[in-house]
Tab-separated table of C-alpha atoms in Angstrom:
chain	number	residue	atom	x	y	z
A	1012	MET	CA	-1.291	8.967	-5.505
A	1013	VAL	CA	-0.812	8.858	-1.722
A	1014	VAL	CA	2.463	7.065	-0.928
A	1015	PHE	CA	3.139	5.429	2.452
A	1016	HIS	CA	6.814	4.691	3.055
A	1017	GLY	CA	8.546	1.840	4.870
A	1018	ASN	CA	9.748	1.662	8.463
A	1019	ALA	CA	13.242	3.072	7.909
A	1020	GLY	CA	13.825	6.776	7.362
A	1021	ALA	CA	11.134	9.287	6.515
A	1022	ALA	CA	8.865	10.347	3.674
A	1023	SER	CA	11.414	12.941	2.575
A	1024	ASP	CA	13.856	10.106	1.771
A	1025	ARG	CA	11.539	8.684	-0.910
A	1026	ILE	CA	12.263	11.238	-3.610
A	1027	TYR	CA	12.245	8.480	-6.243
A	1028	TYR	CA	8.456	8.236	-5.977
A	1029	PRO	CA	7.660	11.753	-7.200
A	1030	LEU	CA	10.501	11.526	-9.715
A	1031	ALA	CA	9.022	8.346	-11.192
A	1032	LEU	CA	5.308	9.006	-10.808
A	1033	GLU	CA	4.974	12.706	-11.537
A	1034	THR	CA	6.794	12.337	-14.858
A	1035	ARG	CA	4.177	9.691	-15.704
A	1036	GLY	CA	1.277	12.003	-15.007
A	1037	TYR	CA	0.491	11.333	-11.344
A	1038	ARG	CA	0.150	13.863	-8.556
A	1039	VAL	CA	2.116	12.447	-5.612
A	1040	VAL	CA	1.588	13.031	-1.894
A	1041	LEU	CA	4.310	11.533	0.312
A	1042	ALA	CA	2.495	10.786	3.561
A	1043	GLU	CA	4.394	11.019	6.841
A	1044	TYR	CA	3.473	9.026	9.942
A	1045	PRO	CA	3.018	10.216	13.517
A	1046	GLY	CA	6.384	9.831	15.247
A	1047	TYR	CA	8.358	9.933	11.976
A	1048	GLY	CA	10.146	12.734	10.147
A	1049	GLY	CA	9.956	15.159	13.052
A	1050	ARG	CA	6.219	14.675	13.607
A	1051	SER	CA	4.914	14.119	17.098
A	1052	GLY	CA	2.453	11.377	17.816
A	1053	GLU	CA	2.016	7.783	18.876
A	1054	LEU	CA	3.819	4.940	17.125
A	1055	SER	CA	1.082	2.346	16.856
A	1056	GLU	CA	-0.951	0.534	14.228
A	1057	ASP	CA	-4.113	2.400	15.172
A	1058	ALA	CA	-2.368	5.781	15.032
A	1059	LEU	CA	-0.660	5.149	11.682
A	1060	ILE	CA	-3.746	3.826	9.942
A	1061	ARG	CA	-6.010	6.475	11.434
A	1062	ASP	CA	-3.588	9.166	10.273
A	1063	GLY	CA	-3.279	7.501	6.852
A	1064	ARG	CA	-7.044	7.577	6.405
A	1065	GLU	CA	-7.164	11.231	7.424
A	1066	THR	CA	-4.391	12.025	4.942
A	1067	ALA	CA	-6.382	10.256	2.224
A	1068	ARG	CA	-9.474	12.301	3.103
A	1069	ARG	CA	-7.536	15.563	2.909
A	1070	VAL	CA	-6.062	14.572	-0.455
A	1071	LEU	CA	-9.510	13.633	-1.729
A	1072	ALA	CA	-10.995	16.929	-0.534
A	1073	GLU	CA	-8.260	18.970	-2.197
A	1074	PHE	CA	-7.687	17.083	-5.432
A	1075	GLY	CA	-10.748	14.879	-5.943
A	1076	GLU	CA	-10.884	11.405	-7.453
A	1077	PRO	CA	-9.433	9.026	-8.398
A	1078	LEU	CA	-7.850	8.307	-5.021
A	1079	LEU	CA	-4.916	5.902	-5.362
A	1080	VAL	CA	-2.716	4.531	-2.573
A	1081	TRP	CA	0.796	3.099	-2.726
A	1082	GLY	CA	2.597	1.406	0.152
A	1083	GLU	CA	6.080	0.050	0.701
A	1084	SER	CA	6.871	-2.548	3.414
A	1085	LEU	CA	5.290	-1.146	6.606
A	1086	GLY	CA	3.582	1.359	4.335
A	1087	ALA	CA	1.939	-1.507	2.454
A	1088	ALA	CA	0.154	-2.467	5.668
A	1089	VAL	CA	-0.888	1.149	6.218
A	1090	ALA	CA	-2.123	1.372	2.616
A	1091	ALA	CA	-4.121	-1.830	3.178
A	1092	GLY	CA	-5.692	-0.290	6.270
A	1093	VAL	CA	-6.601	2.829	4.300
A	1094	ALA	CA	-8.136	0.788	1.471
A	1095	ALA	CA	-10.221	-1.171	3.980
A	1096	ASP	CA	-12.131	1.985	4.933
A	1097	ARG	CA	-15.332	1.721	2.905
A	1098	THR	CA	-15.990	5.453	3.309
A	1099	LEU	CA	-12.906	6.194	1.191
A	1100	PRO	CA	-13.294	5.739	-2.597
A	1101	VAL	CA	-9.898	4.096	-3.092
A	1102	ALA	CA	-9.657	3.354	-6.815
A	1103	GLY	CA	-6.477	1.266	-6.736
A	1104	VAL	CA	-3.644	0.006	-4.538
A	1105	VAL	CA	0.039	-0.735	-5.203
A	1106	LEU	CA	1.979	-2.704	-2.580
A	1107	ILE	CA	5.765	-3.151	-2.620
A	1108	THR	CA	7.365	-5.902	-0.468
A	1109	PRO	CA	4.207	-6.364	1.632
A	1110	TRP	CA	3.510	-8.944	4.304
A	1111	ASP	CA	0.288	-10.847	4.783
A	1112	SER	CA	0.316	-10.360	8.544
A	1113	LEU	CA	2.949	-9.018	10.927
A	1114	VAL	CA	2.041	-11.865	13.271
A	1115	ASN	CA	2.819	-14.466	10.593
A	1116	LEU	CA	6.065	-12.718	9.694
A	1117	ALA	CA	7.221	-12.478	13.306
A	1118	GLN	CA	6.141	-16.032	14.148
A	1119	ARG	CA	8.353	-17.498	11.429
A	1120	ARG	CA	11.329	-15.465	12.600
A	1121	TYR	CA	10.803	-15.917	16.339
A	1122	TRP	CA	9.324	-19.389	16.295
A	1123	TYR	CA	10.387	-20.016	19.898
A	1124	LEU	CA	8.266	-17.141	21.286
A	1125	PRO	CA	4.470	-16.789	21.764
A	1126	VAL	CA	4.377	-14.016	19.167
A	1127	ASP	CA	0.616	-14.125	18.739
A	1128	TRP	CA	0.241	-13.294	22.419
A	1129	LEU	CA	3.081	-10.775	22.664
A	1130	LEU	CA	2.427	-8.534	19.669
A	1131	ARG	CA	0.304	-5.453	20.261
A	1132	ASP	CA	0.308	-4.236	16.659
A	1133	ARG	CA	-0.705	-6.962	14.230
A	1134	TYR	CA	-1.037	-5.230	10.854
A	1135	GLU	CA	-3.260	-7.897	9.320
A	1136	SER	CA	-2.969	-6.757	5.705
A	1137	ARG	CA	-4.708	-9.867	4.448
A	1138	LEU	CA	-7.770	-9.136	6.580
A	1139	TYR	CA	-7.741	-5.441	5.720
A	1140	LEU	CA	-7.737	-6.145	2.005
A	1141	ASP	CA	-10.486	-8.730	2.271
A	1142	ALA	CA	-12.761	-5.689	2.596
A	1143	TYR	CA	-11.402	-4.138	-0.610
A	1144	HIS	CA	-12.571	-5.127	-4.098
A	1145	GLY	CA	-10.580	-2.791	-6.325
A	1146	PRO	CA	-7.407	-3.432	-8.356
A	1147	VAL	CA	-4.275	-4.329	-6.391
A	1148	ALA	CA	-0.725	-4.644	-7.728
A	1149	VAL	CA	1.742	-6.580	-5.558
A	1150	LEU	CA	5.498	-6.273	-6.102
A	1151	ALA	CA	7.823	-8.592	-4.194
A	1152	ALA	CA	11.612	-8.915	-3.995
A	1153	GLU	CA	12.804	-12.420	-4.858
A	1154	GLN	CA	15.603	-12.416	-2.266
A	1155	ASP	CA	13.862	-10.326	0.385
A	1156	GLU	CA	15.673	-11.001	3.649
A	1157	ILE	CA	13.284	-8.914	5.788
A	1158	ILE	CA	9.875	-9.916	4.411
A	1159	PRO	CA	10.377	-13.210	2.546
A	1160	SER	CA	8.475	-13.211	-0.734
A	1161	ARG	CA	6.234	-16.066	0.419
A	1162	HIS	CA	4.445	-13.550	2.652
A	1163	SER	CA	3.736	-11.353	-0.361
A	1164	GLN	CA	2.521	-14.454	-2.193
A	1165	HIS	CA	0.183	-15.403	0.665
A	1166	LEU	CA	-1.255	-11.903	0.603
A	1167	TYR	CA	-1.635	-11.942	-3.164
A	1168	ASP	CA	-3.391	-15.316	-3.127
A	1169	ALA	CA	-6.027	-13.934	-0.753
A	1170	LEU	CA	-6.799	-10.798	-2.776
A	1171	HIS	CA	-9.955	-10.283	-4.784
A	1172	GLU	CA	-9.662	-9.734	-8.532
A	1173	PRO	CA	-8.459	-7.710	-10.322
A	1174	LYS	CA	-4.912	-8.245	-9.124
A	1175	ARG	CA	-1.422	-8.671	-10.540
A	1176	HIS	CA	1.856	-9.929	-9.062
A	1177	TRP	CA	5.384	-8.894	-10.041
A	1178	ILE	CA	8.678	-10.178	-8.612
A	1179	PHE	CA	11.926	-8.208	-8.711
A	1180	GLN	CA	14.458	-10.877	-9.658
A	1181	ARG	CA	17.630	-11.100	-7.520
A	1182	ALA	CA	16.477	-8.121	-5.442
A	1183	GLY	CA	16.448	-7.777	-1.664
A	1184	HIS	CA	14.162	-5.829	0.632
A	1185	ASN	CA	16.205	-2.666	0.262
A	1186	SER	CA	17.726	-3.284	-3.159
A	1187	TRP	CA	14.738	-3.371	-5.495
A	1188	PRO	CA	15.204	-1.016	-8.475
A	1189	VAL	CA	14.151	2.487	-7.403
A	1190	ASP	CA	15.575	4.128	-10.549
A	1191	PRO	CA	12.744	6.361	-11.862
A	1192	GLN	CA	13.726	5.369	-15.418
A	1193	ALA	CA	13.349	1.625	-14.785
A	1194	ALA	CA	10.917	-0.087	-17.152
A	1195	TRP	CA	8.889	-1.739	-14.395
A	1196	TRP	CA	7.246	1.554	-13.437
A	1197	ASP	CA	5.674	1.771	-16.898
A	1198	GLU	CA	4.624	-1.879	-16.903
A	1199	VAL	CA	2.947	-1.706	-13.505
A	1200	LEU	CA	1.273	1.639	-14.144
A	1201	LYS	CA	-0.019	0.530	-17.546
A	1202	TRP	CA	-1.784	-2.441	-15.946
A	1203	PHE	CA	-2.921	-0.269	-13.075
A	1204	GLU	CA	-4.476	2.356	-15.337
A	1205	VAL	CA	-6.326	-0.249	-17.411
A	1206	GLU	CA	-7.886	-1.717	-14.257
A	1207	VAL	CA	-8.472	1.516	-12.335
A	1208	GLN	CA	-10.495	3.311	-15.003
A	1209	PRO	CA	-13.443	0.882	-15.186
A	1210	PHE	CA	-13.423	0.342	-11.412
A	1211	SER	CA	-13.425	4.087	-10.742
A	1212	ARG	CA	-16.233	4.580	-13.268
A	1213	GLN	CA	-18.258	1.791	-11.648
A	1214	ARG	CA	-17.868	3.370	-8.205
A	1215	THR	CA	-19.010	6.727	-9.559
A	1216	GLU	CA	-22.088	5.163	-11.158
A	1217	GLU	CA	-22.949	3.298	-7.957
A	1218	ALA	CA	-22.589	6.482	-5.904
A	1219	THR	CA	-24.857	8.340	-8.340
A	1220	MET	CA	-27.513	5.635	-8.068
A	1221	VAL	CA	-27.420	5.826	-4.274
A	1222	ARG	CA	-27.917	9.611	-4.339
A	1223	GLU	CA	-30.875	9.481	-6.722
A	1224	PRO	CA	-34.309	9.678	-5.007
């Protein structure tokens, strides 16, 4: 499971991911972005997604399939960009507090500005995931003050099946339950595993057919 963190802090701050996921049988790679956590590099959409795809390729080369990606907030957009790469056999995606488009999010907040014209980085998660046909789990915070849950809903509505939507009741953007013992981890991962297995098997069969003379 390659995990892409949110805008604040660094990958090393997200210790709850390996604590929750490794105890449930997943190998976890906490990806760090260029310009974050002491890394040099450009802070841009192209740089983050390009680096995310390269991280996914290295993980795939070292550990093999299935390749799973998990993204939180900004990381959800990066995960969407990784999943959109058809050369990567992404078997499943989990998105926490995602937006549909950074442009849409910014336009609602700064309605008095020509956001569509001003923004360089657009992070069009909805468009990225239109190219992806595997299982996607979306988890939104009911009282999200940074990325209102309607943006997660808009993204979810546009996804291909199979998909599933959860809402953390009475939770904000930074107050959703990160406790590794929380029951939601098991619920989400149970659904995820049921959907990932047949999709991963189908991809393997399709790849085998392509290789056959």
